[in-house]
Every structure is written in C-alpha cells, then in structure tokens.
Short mmCIF file of C-alpha atoms and ligand atoms in Angstrom, two decimals:
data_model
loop_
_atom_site.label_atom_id
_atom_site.label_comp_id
_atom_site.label_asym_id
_atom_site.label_seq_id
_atom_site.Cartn_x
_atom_site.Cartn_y
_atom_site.Cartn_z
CA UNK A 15 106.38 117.44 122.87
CA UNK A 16 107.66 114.99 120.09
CA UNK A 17 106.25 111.94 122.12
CA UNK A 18 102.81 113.36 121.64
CA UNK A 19 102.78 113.51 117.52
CA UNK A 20 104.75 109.93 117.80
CA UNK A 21 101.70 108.79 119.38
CA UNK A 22 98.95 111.28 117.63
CA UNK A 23 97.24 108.41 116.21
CA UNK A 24 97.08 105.58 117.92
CA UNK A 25 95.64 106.11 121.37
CA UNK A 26 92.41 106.44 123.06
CA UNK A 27 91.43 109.01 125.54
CA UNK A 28 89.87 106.74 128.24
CA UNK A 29 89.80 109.54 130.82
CA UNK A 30 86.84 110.29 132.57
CA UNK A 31 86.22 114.09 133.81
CA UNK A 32 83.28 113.10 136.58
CA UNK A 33 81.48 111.13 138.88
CA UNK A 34 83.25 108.27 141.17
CA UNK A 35 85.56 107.20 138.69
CA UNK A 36 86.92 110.41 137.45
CA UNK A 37 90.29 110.43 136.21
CA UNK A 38 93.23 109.70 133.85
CA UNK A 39 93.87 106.61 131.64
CA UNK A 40 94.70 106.32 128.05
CA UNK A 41 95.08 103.50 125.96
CA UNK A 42 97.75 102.95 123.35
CA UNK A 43 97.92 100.22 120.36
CA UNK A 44 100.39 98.89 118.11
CA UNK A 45 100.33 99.99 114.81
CA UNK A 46 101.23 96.72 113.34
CA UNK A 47 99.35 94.36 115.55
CA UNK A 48 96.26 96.22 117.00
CA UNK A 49 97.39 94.80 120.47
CA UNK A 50 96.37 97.45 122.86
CA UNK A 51 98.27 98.79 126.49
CA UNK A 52 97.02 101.13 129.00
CA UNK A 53 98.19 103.85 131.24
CA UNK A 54 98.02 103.00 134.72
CA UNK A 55 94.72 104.73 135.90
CA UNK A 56 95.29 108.31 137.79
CA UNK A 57 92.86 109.51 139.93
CA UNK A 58 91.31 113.22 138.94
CA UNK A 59 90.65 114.37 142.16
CA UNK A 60 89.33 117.16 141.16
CA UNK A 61 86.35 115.80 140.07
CA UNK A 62 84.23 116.24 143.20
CA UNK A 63 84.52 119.88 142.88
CA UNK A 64 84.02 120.04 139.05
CA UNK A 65 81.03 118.28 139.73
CA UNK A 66 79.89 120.71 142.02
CA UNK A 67 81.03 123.51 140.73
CA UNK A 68 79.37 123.03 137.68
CA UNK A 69 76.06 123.33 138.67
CA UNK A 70 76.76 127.10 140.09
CA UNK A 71 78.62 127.58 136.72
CA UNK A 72 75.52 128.86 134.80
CA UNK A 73 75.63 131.72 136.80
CA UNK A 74 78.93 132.89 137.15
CA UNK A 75 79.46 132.33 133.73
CA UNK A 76 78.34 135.75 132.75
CA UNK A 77 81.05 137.03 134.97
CA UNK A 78 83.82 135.63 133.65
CA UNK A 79 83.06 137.93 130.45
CA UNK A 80 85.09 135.31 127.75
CA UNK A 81 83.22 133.94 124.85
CA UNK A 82 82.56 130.30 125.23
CA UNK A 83 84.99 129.02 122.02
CA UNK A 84 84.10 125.44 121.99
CA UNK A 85 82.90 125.12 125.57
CA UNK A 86 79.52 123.67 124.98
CA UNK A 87 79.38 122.13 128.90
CA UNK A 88 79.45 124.02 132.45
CA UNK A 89 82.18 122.04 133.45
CA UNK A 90 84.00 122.29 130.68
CA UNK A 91 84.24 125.62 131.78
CA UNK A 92 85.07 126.81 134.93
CA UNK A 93 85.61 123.70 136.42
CA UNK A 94 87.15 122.44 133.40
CA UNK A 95 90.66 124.44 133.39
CA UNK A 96 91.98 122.96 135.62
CA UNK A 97 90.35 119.22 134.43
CA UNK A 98 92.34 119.77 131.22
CA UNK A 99 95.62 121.15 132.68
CA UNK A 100 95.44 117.72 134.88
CA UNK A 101 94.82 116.21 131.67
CA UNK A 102 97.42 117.09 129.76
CA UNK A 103 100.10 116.71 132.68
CA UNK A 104 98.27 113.18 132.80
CA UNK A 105 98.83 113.09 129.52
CA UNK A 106 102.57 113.16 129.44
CA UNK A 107 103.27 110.70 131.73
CA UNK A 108 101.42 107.80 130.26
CA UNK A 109 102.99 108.97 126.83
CA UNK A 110 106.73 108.62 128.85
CA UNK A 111 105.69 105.18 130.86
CA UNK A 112 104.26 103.99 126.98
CA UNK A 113 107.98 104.41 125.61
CA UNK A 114 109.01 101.65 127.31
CA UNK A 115 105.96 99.23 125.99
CA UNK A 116 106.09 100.58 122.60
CA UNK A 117 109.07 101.04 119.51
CA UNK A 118 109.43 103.44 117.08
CA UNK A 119 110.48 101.85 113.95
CA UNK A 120 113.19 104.52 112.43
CA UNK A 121 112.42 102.85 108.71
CA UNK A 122 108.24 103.17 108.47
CA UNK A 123 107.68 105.55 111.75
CA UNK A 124 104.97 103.15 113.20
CA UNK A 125 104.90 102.57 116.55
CA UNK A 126 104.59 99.05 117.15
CA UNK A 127 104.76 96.80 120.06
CA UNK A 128 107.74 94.80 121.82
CA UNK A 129 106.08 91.44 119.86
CA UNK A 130 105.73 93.45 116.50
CA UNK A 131 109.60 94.43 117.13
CA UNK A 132 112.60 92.94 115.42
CA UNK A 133 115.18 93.69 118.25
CA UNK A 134 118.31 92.58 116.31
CA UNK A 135 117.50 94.97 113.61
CA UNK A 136 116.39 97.91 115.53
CA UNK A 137 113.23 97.97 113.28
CA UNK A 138 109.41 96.64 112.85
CA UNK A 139 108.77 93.16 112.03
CA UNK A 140 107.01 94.46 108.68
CA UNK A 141 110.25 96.11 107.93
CA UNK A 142 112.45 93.52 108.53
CA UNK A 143 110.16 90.31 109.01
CA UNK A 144 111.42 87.04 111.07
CA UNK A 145 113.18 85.06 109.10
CA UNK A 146 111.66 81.34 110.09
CA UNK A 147 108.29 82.49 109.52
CA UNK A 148 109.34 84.16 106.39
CA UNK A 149 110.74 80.79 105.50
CA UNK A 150 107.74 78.92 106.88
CA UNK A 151 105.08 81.11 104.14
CA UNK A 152 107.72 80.70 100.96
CA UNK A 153 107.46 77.32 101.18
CA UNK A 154 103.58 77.25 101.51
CA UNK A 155 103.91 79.57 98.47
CA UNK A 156 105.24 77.50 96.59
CA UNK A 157 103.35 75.07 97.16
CA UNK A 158 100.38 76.19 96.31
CA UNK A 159 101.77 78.08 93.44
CA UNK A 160 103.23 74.72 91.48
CA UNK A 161 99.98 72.65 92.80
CA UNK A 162 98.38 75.69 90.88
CA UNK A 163 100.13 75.55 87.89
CA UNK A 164 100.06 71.65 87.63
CA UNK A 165 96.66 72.07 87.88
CA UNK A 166 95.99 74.17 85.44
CA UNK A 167 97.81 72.58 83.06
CA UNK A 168 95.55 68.98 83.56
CA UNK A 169 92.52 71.30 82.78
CA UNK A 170 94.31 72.46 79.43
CA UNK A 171 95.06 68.59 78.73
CA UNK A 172 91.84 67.67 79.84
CA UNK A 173 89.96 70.53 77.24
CA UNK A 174 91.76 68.11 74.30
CA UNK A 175 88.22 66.01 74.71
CA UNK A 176 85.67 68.70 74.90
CA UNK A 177 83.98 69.41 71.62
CA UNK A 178 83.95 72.68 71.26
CA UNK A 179 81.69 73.45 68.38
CA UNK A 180 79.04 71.64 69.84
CA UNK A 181 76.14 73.29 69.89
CA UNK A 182 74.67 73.13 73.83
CA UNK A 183 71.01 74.20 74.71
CA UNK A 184 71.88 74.30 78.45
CA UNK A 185 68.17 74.90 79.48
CA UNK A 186 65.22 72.74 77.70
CA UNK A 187 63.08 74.80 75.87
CA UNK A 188 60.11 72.24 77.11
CA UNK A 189 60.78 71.59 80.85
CA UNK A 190 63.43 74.27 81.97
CA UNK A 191 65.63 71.80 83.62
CA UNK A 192 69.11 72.19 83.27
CA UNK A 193 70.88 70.03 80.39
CA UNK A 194 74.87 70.11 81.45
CA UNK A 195 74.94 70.41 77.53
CA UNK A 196 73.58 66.83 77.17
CA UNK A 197 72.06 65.51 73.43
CA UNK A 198 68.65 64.86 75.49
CA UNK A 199 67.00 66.72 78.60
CA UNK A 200 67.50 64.42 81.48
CA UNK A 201 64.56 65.54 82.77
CA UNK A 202 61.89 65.28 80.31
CA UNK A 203 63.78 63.43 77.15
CA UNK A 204 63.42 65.97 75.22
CA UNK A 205 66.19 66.24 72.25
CA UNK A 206 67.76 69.08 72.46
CA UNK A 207 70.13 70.98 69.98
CA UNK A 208 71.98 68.46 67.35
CA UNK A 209 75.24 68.33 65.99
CA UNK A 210 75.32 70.06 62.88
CA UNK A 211 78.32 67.97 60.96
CA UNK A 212 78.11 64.37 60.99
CA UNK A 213 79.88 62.27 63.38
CA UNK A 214 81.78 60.01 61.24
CA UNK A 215 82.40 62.33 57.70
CA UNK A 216 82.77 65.40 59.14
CA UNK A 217 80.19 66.43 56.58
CA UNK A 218 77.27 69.33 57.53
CA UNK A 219 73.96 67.77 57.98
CA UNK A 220 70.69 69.65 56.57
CA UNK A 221 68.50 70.39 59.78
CA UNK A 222 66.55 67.89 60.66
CA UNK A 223 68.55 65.07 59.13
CA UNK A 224 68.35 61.34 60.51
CA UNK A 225 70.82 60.26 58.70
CA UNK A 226 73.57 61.85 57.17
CA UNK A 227 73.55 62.25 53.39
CA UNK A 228 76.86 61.36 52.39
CA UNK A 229 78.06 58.17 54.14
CA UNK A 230 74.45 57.34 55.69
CA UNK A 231 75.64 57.45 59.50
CA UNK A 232 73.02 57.68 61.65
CA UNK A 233 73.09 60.97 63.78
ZN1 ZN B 312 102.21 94.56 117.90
ZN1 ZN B 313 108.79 99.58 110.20
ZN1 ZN B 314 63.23 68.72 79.43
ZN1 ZN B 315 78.64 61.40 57.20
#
C-alpha cells in the first residue's frame, strides 16, 4: 500500500459513517499549492443498518466478549466493521483515481498538482521552477535591489549636512511637544539645548554664553 504513505499527509477524510448522506469521499491537496481535489462521492450503503443496529448494540455488546480498544461509539462497533472495511476499500480507490490528478516529484517527494508540475522535467515546479517567471522575479530583483542601494547611498551623501554633535532636546522640558531637534520648541518658544562650540571659531562656549568669548559671534 505505497499509494497510501505517498498520500499520508495530505488528505482529508470527508467520509461520513451515518444518516442520509453516509458514505465515502476524501479530499486530497497539493503540497505545493494548497489547491484541493476530491474523490468522487461513494455511497455507504450500509449506513441504514449501522444506524439501526447501533441502537441494539448496547446490548449485545456484552456478548461479543472483546474489550472495546478504542471503540468509544456503538457503531463503531458492531456496526462499524464492516463501515471501516468499506472504508478502507473506499479508501484505495480514490487514492488510485488521485494518481492521475496528482505527481510525485522523484527530487523533494511532495505530491503536487498537474499546475504545480514541471512536465518537461519530470519534477515539481519548486524543484525545477518555470523559467519565464523565474526570469520575470530576477528582474524585479534587481530592481529593487539597485533602487535600494542607490538609495542608500543618497542617505549617506545626504548625512554630509547633519551636525552630528549637536546636542538635540527632542521633547521640551516646558510644553512636551516634540522639537524634531529644533534650537526653539515650535510649540511654546521655548529655547531648548544650545550648541556648545561656537558657530563661527569652532571655540567651546561657557554655558550660558550670548556671545562667544573669543571672536564675539553671537550664538
Ligand atoms: Zn498545486
Ligand atoms: Zn520537488
Ligand atoms: Zn515647548
Ligand atoms: Zn567664536
């Protein structure tokens, strides 16, 4: 039963045991592309005596003298032998109609769809990928990578003008607004932390200074 470890993990048991639409159906997906494709349903028919015989279960259940291992249900019982031998049988023949919707990729053992399958290779479309679209995302690649880099290189240019040893008081101390590292709050006026070296000797200025003590420049 190879088919059935092929296709341990990615299918969905969408078989109901009872009531009017009892029966067989499972649903498979493509590893690669979540698309999903379903069995054909099968009736159970069946089911309208599970059904019935499970409500007489309770009492012949002593009878049959087994331990119930994991058979929590009535019908899962007695009924349900021959439920899950339908199953199974059910089972296998969706697995054998899904071969022909589905691929096995040889290279990464996913099983992928006919759309997630590059036919000319013999393998998934993650394994070998298409070589126009391929084409198609390099480009937009590079692209963005040079539009990147150019950028960042205008913001290193661009740092050339920012004074770095400015000191900023980003929040006024009297009004909380936000500065943006301005000489005066734009809020309240308020003057906010001063250069420490004067502007035009390069000299440091005591705190406090109006004017710079030795060339006279105005701070
Ligand atoms: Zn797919
Ligand atoms: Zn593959
Ligand atoms: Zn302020
Ligand atoms: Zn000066």
């Amino acid at each position: 039963m190879t088919a059935e470890i092929y296709f341990s993990n990615n299918y969905r048991d969408l078989c109901e045991e009872q009531g009017t639409g009892a029966g067989f159906q499972f649903e498979f997906s493509c590893n690669r592309c979540n698309d999903t494709w379903r069995s054909p349903f099968e009736a159970y028919t069946g089911a309208r005596m599970a059904s019935w015989v499970g409500k007489g279960v309770n009492a012949a259940w002593g009878m049959l003298g087994r331990a119930g291992s994991g058979m929590s249900t009535a019908a899962d019982g007695l009924a349900g032998a021959g439920y899950g031998h339908a199953r199974d049988a059910a089972f296998r023949r969706a697995i054998a109609t899904a071969q022909g919707h589905f691929n096995r990729c040889p290279r990464c053992t996913h099983y992928v769809c006919n759309r997630c399958w590059n036919a000319g290779q013999g393998i998934c479309l993650t394994c070998a990928p298409d070589t126009a679209a391929e084409a198609v995302a390099a480009q937009q690649r590079g692209l963005n990578d040079m539009v990147a880099e150019r950028a960042y290189t205008a913001g290193q240019n661009s740092a050339q003008q920012f004074a770095v040893n400015t000191p900023r008081q980003l929040v006024c101390p009297q009004c909380r607004a936000e500065t943006h590292g301005s000489a005066f709050c734009p809020s309240c006026g308020h003057r906010l932390a001063q250069q420490d070296t004067c502007g035009s000797c390069n000299s440091q200025l005591p705190a406090g200074a109006a004017f710079c003590p030795d060339c006279g420049t105005r701070r």
